[in-house]
Amino acid sequence: MFGVVHTKGAPVAASRSGGGDFADIRSAWGELGSHAVYFFQTLEWMELLEGRLEGDVAWVAIFADGRPAAVSVLLRSVRRGAGINFRRLFRAPLGEAQMLYADGLLDSDAFGQHHLRELMDASGPWHLLRLAGLRVGSPWLELADAGVARAEPDRGVGVLDTGLAFDESWRAVPKNMRNSIRKARRKIDENGGAEITVATGLEIGAAYERFLELEASGWKADQGGGLANMPIEGGLWRDYLRVSDTAQVRSLRVDGRLAAAQITVTCARTLFLPRIAYNEELASLSPSNVLMADLFEVCCNDPAIDQIDCMMWQPWHQRWGMAREPTYSLAIFNHRTVRGLAGQAAQSLRSRIRSSG
């Protein structure tokens, strides 16, 4: 695990293998916190994440003129092919679902004319940097040379604009969805009425446990995708909700029964919606859509929130008229090494064979 690199004078790097301790760069990460555009870039998230990452972890901080300029976290691995050990750097996946809930931070003014390669070199010997699922605002995209990053056509993120007044924003939602919400609200009124509660602070722990129970009662649990079946991810969210100042568990009850719930967290004028669940026995009442409509109205009426970010793309996002923001992949071979050059040549050959086939 590499520590600190200063960009003036001789580089300084303290190397230790493996681990998950980022104490050497914790203060630098905190100082760069104002540059976070996603909650999974914040110090609070990283402090909880670092003890859960498995493998050979590289935590890096780069300083310029005594100021933190960039911080990052990557995993390192060695893959063997054709009798050659190939050293890779890649983003740190987390837990059972291997979600990419981690990214670095960059102060581009402090970083100045320095290059992406400095972050890669500081992470240890490497032949290939391969990153996927990068969002706009990632330091890796900001520092990458033009043409290196590629949009991922099969991925993306659903984003709902809430920057306008609610009446105007609601008219932009597809008519079929608006009609569906109106009918669902009428049916809910006929079945005992609805109550929406928002848990924060000391109440959020109990609300999270109720969310887990609701999620575990449905199809996610059957497919192993519920947080109750994921001790690593489930535990991370349990701990994060307790320390976050902006986290909420929003719940919709119909005639006293928990019908739908959402986990939300706000960062940099964006409300993130990483997890939702609903009661399948009440599916005919569309409780998840009704709760989403309420969240949409709340965000439109909040001048501090510009958008709802669903963190992935799913078919139901289109029914809400969400924009599909692209995600990007990045693959860079180290041309200063023989193995990096060989890897680049092999990839180019494979590409030519596919295109000619």
Coordinates of C-alpha atoms in Angstrom, one line a residue:
M1 CA 0.0 0.0 0.0
F2 CA 1.5 3.3 -1.1
G3 CA 1.2 6.5 0.9
V4 CA 2.2 10.0 0.0
V5 CA 3.8 11.5 -3.1
H6 CA 5.1 15.0 -3.3
T7 CA 5.3 16.5 -6.8
K8 CA 8.3 18.7 -6.1
G9 CA 11.7 17.3 -5.4
A10 CA 12.2 13.5 -5.0
P11 CA 8.9 11.6 -4.8
V12 CA 8.3 10.0 -1.4
A13 CA 6.3 6.8 -1.2
A14 CA 5.9 4.5 1.8
S15 CA 5.0 1.0 0.6
R16 CA 3.3 -1.7 2.5
S17 CA 1.6 -4.7 1.0
G18 CA -2.1 -5.3 1.4
G19 CA -4.1 -4.0 4.3
G20 CA -6.9 -1.5 4.3
D21 CA -5.5 1.3 6.5
F22 CA -5.5 4.7 4.9
A23 CA -4.4 6.6 8.0
D24 CA -1.4 8.1 6.1
I25 CA -3.8 10.0 3.7
R26 CA -6.9 10.4 5.8
S27 CA -6.2 14.1 6.5
A28 CA -5.5 14.8 2.8
W29 CA -8.8 13.1 1.9
G30 CA -10.6 15.3 4.4
E31 CA -9.0 18.5 3.0
L32 CA -10.2 17.6 -0.5
G33 CA -13.7 16.8 0.6
S34 CA -15.2 20.0 -0.9
H35 CA -14.5 18.5 -4.3
A36 CA -16.7 15.5 -3.8
V37 CA -19.6 15.2 -6.3
Y38 CA -20.7 11.8 -5.1
F39 CA -21.3 10.6 -1.5
F40 CA -18.9 7.6 -2.2
Q41 CA -16.0 10.1 -2.6
T42 CA -16.4 11.6 0.9
L43 CA -14.2 11.0 3.9
E44 CA -17.1 9.6 5.9
W45 CA -17.7 6.9 3.3
M46 CA -14.0 6.1 2.9
E47 CA -13.5 5.7 6.6
L48 CA -16.1 3.0 6.7
L49 CA -15.0 1.4 3.4
E50 CA -11.4 1.0 4.1
G51 CA -11.8 -1.8 6.6
R52 CA -14.0 -3.7 4.3
L53 CA -11.9 -3.7 1.1
E54 CA -10.2 -7.0 0.4
G55 CA -7.0 -7.6 -1.6
D56 CA -3.9 -5.5 -2.2
V57 CA -5.2 -2.0 -1.7
A58 CA -3.3 1.2 -2.8
W59 CA -4.3 4.4 -1.1
V60 CA -2.6 7.4 -2.6
A61 CA -2.3 11.1 -1.8
I62 CA -0.4 13.5 -4.1
F63 CA 0.7 16.9 -2.7
A64 CA 1.7 20.0 -4.8
D65 CA 3.4 22.8 -2.9
G66 CA 2.3 21.3 0.4
R67 CA -1.4 21.2 -0.7
P68 CA -3.3 18.0 -1.2
A69 CA -3.9 17.8 -5.0
A70 CA -5.4 14.3 -5.5
V71 CA -6.3 11.2 -3.5
S72 CA -7.3 7.8 -4.9
V73 CA -7.9 4.2 -3.9
L74 CA -7.2 1.3 -6.3
L75 CA -6.7 -2.4 -6.1
R76 CA -3.7 -4.2 -7.4
S77 CA -3.5 -7.7 -8.8
V78 CA -1.2 -9.9 -10.8
R79 CA -2.6 -11.9 -13.7
R80 CA -0.6 -14.5 -15.5
G81 CA -1.0 -15.0 -19.2
A82 CA 1.3 -16.6 -21.8
G83 CA 3.8 -17.2 -19.1
I84 CA 4.0 -13.5 -18.1
N85 CA 3.0 -11.8 -14.8
F86 CA 0.8 -8.8 -15.7
R87 CA 0.3 -6.2 -13.0
R88 CA -3.1 -4.5 -13.1
L89 CA -4.6 -1.5 -11.3
F90 CA -8.4 -1.4 -11.1
R91 CA -11.2 0.2 -9.1
A92 CA -12.1 -1.3 -5.8
P93 CA -15.3 -3.3 -6.0
L94 CA -17.2 -3.8 -2.7
G95 CA -19.0 -6.7 -1.1
E96 CA -21.3 -9.4 -2.4
A97 CA -22.6 -7.5 -5.4
Q98 CA -19.2 -6.1 -6.3
M99 CA -20.5 -2.5 -6.6
L100 CA -18.1 0.2 -7.5
Y101 CA -18.7 2.4 -4.6
A102 CA -15.4 4.2 -4.5
D103 CA -13.6 7.0 -6.3
G104 CA -10.9 9.5 -5.7
L105 CA -10.8 13.3 -5.4
L106 CA -9.0 15.9 -7.4
D107 CA -8.2 19.6 -6.9
S108 CA -7.4 20.4 -10.5
D109 CA -6.0 23.9 -9.6
A110 CA -3.5 22.4 -7.1
F111 CA -2.7 19.4 -9.4
G112 CA -1.9 21.8 -12.2
Q113 CA -0.1 20.4 -15.2
H114 CA 0.7 17.1 -13.6
H115 CA -0.5 14.0 -15.3
L116 CA -2.8 11.0 -14.6
R117 CA 0.3 8.8 -14.8
E118 CA 1.5 10.2 -11.4
L119 CA -1.6 8.8 -9.7
M120 CA -1.0 5.4 -11.4
D121 CA 2.8 5.3 -10.7
A122 CA 2.1 6.2 -7.0
S123 CA -0.1 3.2 -6.8
G124 CA 2.7 0.8 -7.4
P125 CA 4.4 -1.0 -10.4
W126 CA 1.8 -1.5 -13.1
H127 CA 1.3 -2.6 -16.7
L128 CA -2.4 -1.9 -17.1
L129 CA -4.9 0.5 -15.6
R130 CA -8.4 -0.7 -16.2
L131 CA -11.4 1.2 -14.8
A132 CA -15.1 0.8 -15.4
G133 CA -18.3 2.5 -14.3
L134 CA -16.6 5.9 -14.1
R135 CA -19.0 8.9 -13.6
V136 CA -18.6 12.4 -14.8
G137 CA -16.6 14.2 -12.1
S138 CA -14.3 11.3 -11.5
P139 CA -10.6 12.5 -11.3
W140 CA -9.7 9.7 -13.6
L141 CA -11.8 11.1 -16.4
E142 CA -10.7 14.7 -15.7
L143 CA -7.1 13.7 -16.0
A144 CA -7.3 11.2 -18.9
D145 CA -6.1 12.2 -22.3
A146 CA -8.9 12.9 -24.9
G147 CA -10.1 9.7 -26.6
V148 CA -8.9 7.3 -23.9
A149 CA -12.2 7.0 -22.1
R150 CA -15.0 5.1 -23.7
A151 CA -18.8 5.4 -23.0
E152 CA -20.3 2.1 -21.8
P153 CA -23.4 1.5 -24.0
D154 CA -24.9 -1.2 -21.8
R155 CA -24.6 0.8 -18.6
G156 CA -25.4 4.4 -17.5
V157 CA -27.3 6.1 -14.7
G158 CA -30.9 7.3 -14.5
V159 CA -31.0 11.0 -13.5
L160 CA -34.2 13.0 -12.9
D161 CA -34.0 16.8 -13.1
T162 CA -35.6 18.6 -10.1
G163 CA -34.1 22.1 -10.8
L164 CA -37.4 23.6 -11.9
A165 CA -40.6 24.3 -10.0
F166 CA -42.6 21.2 -9.3
D167 CA -45.6 22.1 -11.5
E168 CA -43.3 22.6 -14.5
S169 CA -41.2 19.5 -13.7
W170 CA -44.3 17.3 -13.3
R171 CA -45.6 18.3 -16.7
A172 CA -42.3 16.9 -18.1
V173 CA -43.0 13.5 -16.6
P174 CA -44.5 11.2 -19.3
K175 CA -48.3 11.3 -19.3
N176 CA -48.7 7.6 -18.7
M177 CA -46.7 7.8 -15.4
R178 CA -48.7 10.9 -14.3
N179 CA -52.0 9.0 -14.9
S180 CA -50.7 5.9 -13.2
I181 CA -49.7 8.0 -10.1
R182 CA -53.2 9.6 -10.0
K183 CA -55.0 6.3 -10.1
A184 CA -52.6 4.7 -7.6
R185 CA -53.3 7.5 -5.1
R186 CA -57.0 7.1 -5.5
K187 CA -56.8 3.4 -4.9
I188 CA -54.6 3.9 -1.8
D189 CA -57.2 6.3 -0.4
E190 CA -59.8 3.6 -1.0
N191 CA -57.6 1.1 0.9
G192 CA -57.1 3.1 4.1
G193 CA -55.0 6.0 3.0
A194 CA -51.3 6.6 3.0
E195 CA -48.7 8.0 5.4
I196 CA -45.1 9.0 4.4
T197 CA -42.5 9.3 7.1
V198 CA -38.8 10.3 6.8
A199 CA -36.4 8.9 9.3
T200 CA -33.1 10.7 10.1
G201 CA -30.7 10.9 13.0
L202 CA -31.5 8.6 15.9
E203 CA -34.5 7.1 14.2
I204 CA -32.7 6.0 11.1
G205 CA -31.3 2.8 12.5
A206 CA -34.7 1.3 13.3
A207 CA -36.0 2.5 9.9
Y208 CA -33.1 0.8 8.1
E209 CA -33.9 -2.5 9.8
R210 CA -37.5 -2.2 8.7
F211 CA -36.2 -1.5 5.2
L212 CA -34.2 -4.7 5.3
E213 CA -37.2 -6.7 6.3
L214 CA -39.3 -5.2 3.5
E215 CA -36.6 -5.8 0.9
A216 CA -36.1 -9.4 2.2
S217 CA -39.8 -10.2 1.6
G218 CA -39.6 -9.6 -2.1
W219 CA -37.9 -10.7 -5.3
K220 CA -34.5 -9.3 -4.4
A221 CA -34.2 -11.8 -1.6
D222 CA -35.2 -14.6 -3.9
Q223 CA -32.3 -13.6 -6.2
G224 CA -29.9 -13.0 -3.4
G225 CA -29.9 -9.3 -4.0
G226 CA -31.3 -8.0 -0.7
L227 CA -29.0 -6.2 1.7
A228 CA -30.1 -8.6 4.5
N229 CA -28.3 -11.4 2.5
M230 CA -25.2 -9.2 2.0
P231 CA -23.4 -8.8 5.3
I232 CA -20.6 -6.6 3.9
E233 CA -22.8 -4.2 1.9
G234 CA -25.6 -4.3 4.4
G235 CA -23.2 -3.5 7.3
L236 CA -21.6 -0.7 5.3
W237 CA -25.0 1.0 4.7
R238 CA -26.1 0.4 8.4
D239 CA -22.9 2.2 9.6
Y240 CA -23.0 5.0 7.0
L241 CA -26.6 5.9 7.6
R242 CA -25.7 6.5 11.3
V243 CA -22.8 8.9 10.5
S244 CA -24.2 10.7 7.5
D245 CA -25.8 14.1 8.1
T246 CA -27.9 13.9 4.9
A247 CA -29.0 10.2 4.9
Q248 CA -32.7 9.3 5.1
V249 CA -35.0 6.3 5.1
R250 CA -38.3 7.3 3.6
S251 CA -41.3 5.0 4.1
L252 CA -44.8 4.8 2.7
R253 CA -47.5 3.0 4.8
V254 CA -50.9 2.1 3.5
D255 CA -53.5 1.6 6.2
G256 CA -50.6 1.2 8.6
R257 CA -48.7 -1.5 6.5
L258 CA -45.2 -0.7 5.2
A259 CA -45.7 -0.6 1.5
A260 CA -42.5 1.0 0.1
A261 CA -39.3 2.4 1.3
Q262 CA -36.2 4.3 0.0
I263 CA -32.7 4.9 1.2
T264 CA -31.4 8.4 0.1
V265 CA -28.4 10.5 0.8
T266 CA -27.6 14.0 -0.5
C267 CA -24.2 15.3 -1.7
A268 CA -23.2 18.2 -3.9
R269 CA -26.8 19.3 -4.7
T270 CA -27.8 15.8 -5.7
L271 CA -30.1 13.3 -3.9
F272 CA -28.9 9.8 -4.5
L273 CA -31.3 6.9 -4.4
P274 CA -29.2 3.8 -4.1
R275 CA -31.9 1.4 -2.7
I276 CA -35.6 1.0 -3.0
A277 CA -38.0 -1.8 -1.8
Y278 CA -41.8 -2.4 -1.9
N279 CA -44.4 -4.8 -0.5
E280 CA -45.3 -7.2 -3.3
E281 CA -48.6 -8.0 -1.7
L282 CA -49.6 -4.3 -2.3
A283 CA -48.1 -4.1 -5.8
S284 CA -51.5 -3.3 -7.3
L285 CA -51.4 0.0 -5.4
S286 CA -48.0 1.0 -7.1
P287 CA -46.6 2.1 -3.7
S288 CA -43.0 2.5 -5.0
N289 CA -44.2 4.9 -7.8
V290 CA -46.3 6.8 -5.3
L291 CA -43.3 7.2 -3.0
M292 CA -41.1 8.2 -5.9
A293 CA -43.6 10.9 -6.9
D294 CA -43.5 12.3 -3.4
L295 CA -39.7 12.3 -3.4
F296 CA -39.8 14.1 -6.8
E297 CA -42.0 16.8 -5.5
V298 CA -40.0 17.2 -2.3
C299 CA -36.8 17.6 -4.3
C300 CA -38.4 20.1 -6.8
N301 CA -39.5 22.2 -3.8
D302 CA -36.0 22.1 -2.2
P303 CA -33.7 24.8 -3.7
A304 CA -30.7 22.9 -2.5
I305 CA -31.3 19.8 -4.7
D306 CA -30.9 19.9 -8.5
Q307 CA -31.5 16.2 -9.4
I308 CA -32.2 12.7 -8.2
D309 CA -29.5 10.2 -9.1
C310 CA -30.4 6.5 -9.2
M311 CA -26.8 5.3 -9.5
M312 CA -27.6 2.8 -12.3
W313 CA -29.9 2.5 -15.3
Q314 CA -33.0 0.3 -15.0
P315 CA -36.0 0.0 -17.4
W316 CA -38.4 1.8 -15.0
H317 CA -36.3 4.9 -15.2
Q318 CA -37.5 5.5 -18.8
R319 CA -41.1 5.5 -17.6
W320 CA -40.3 8.5 -15.5
G321 CA -38.6 10.3 -18.4
M322 CA -35.2 10.2 -16.7
A323 CA -32.1 11.2 -18.6
R324 CA -29.6 8.3 -19.1
E325 CA -26.2 9.7 -18.1
P326 CA -23.3 7.7 -19.5
T327 CA -20.7 5.9 -17.6
Y328 CA -17.2 5.4 -18.9
S329 CA -14.4 2.8 -19.0
L330 CA -10.7 3.6 -19.1
A331 CA -7.9 1.2 -20.2
I332 CA -4.3 2.5 -20.2
F333 CA -1.2 0.4 -20.9
N334 CA 2.1 1.4 -19.4
H335 CA 4.2 2.1 -22.5
R336 CA 7.3 2.5 -20.4
T337 CA 7.4 -1.2 -19.7
V338 CA 7.9 -4.1 -22.1
R339 CA 4.9 -5.9 -20.7
G340 CA 2.7 -2.9 -21.1
L341 CA 3.7 -2.5 -24.7
A342 CA 3.1 -6.2 -25.3
G343 CA -0.4 -5.9 -23.8
Q344 CA -1.2 -3.0 -26.0
A345 CA 0.0 -4.9 -29.1
A346 CA -2.1 -8.0 -28.1
Q347 CA -5.2 -5.9 -27.6
S348 CA -4.8 -4.1 -30.9
L349 CA -4.4 -7.5 -32.7
R350 CA -7.5 -8.9 -31.0
S351 CA -9.5 -5.8 -32.1
R352 CA -8.3 -6.2 -35.7
I353 CA -9.3 -9.8 -35.7
R354 CA -12.8 -9.0 -34.4
S355 CA -13.4 -6.2 -36.8
S356 CA -12.3 -8.4 -39.8
G357 CA -14.3 -11.4 -38.7

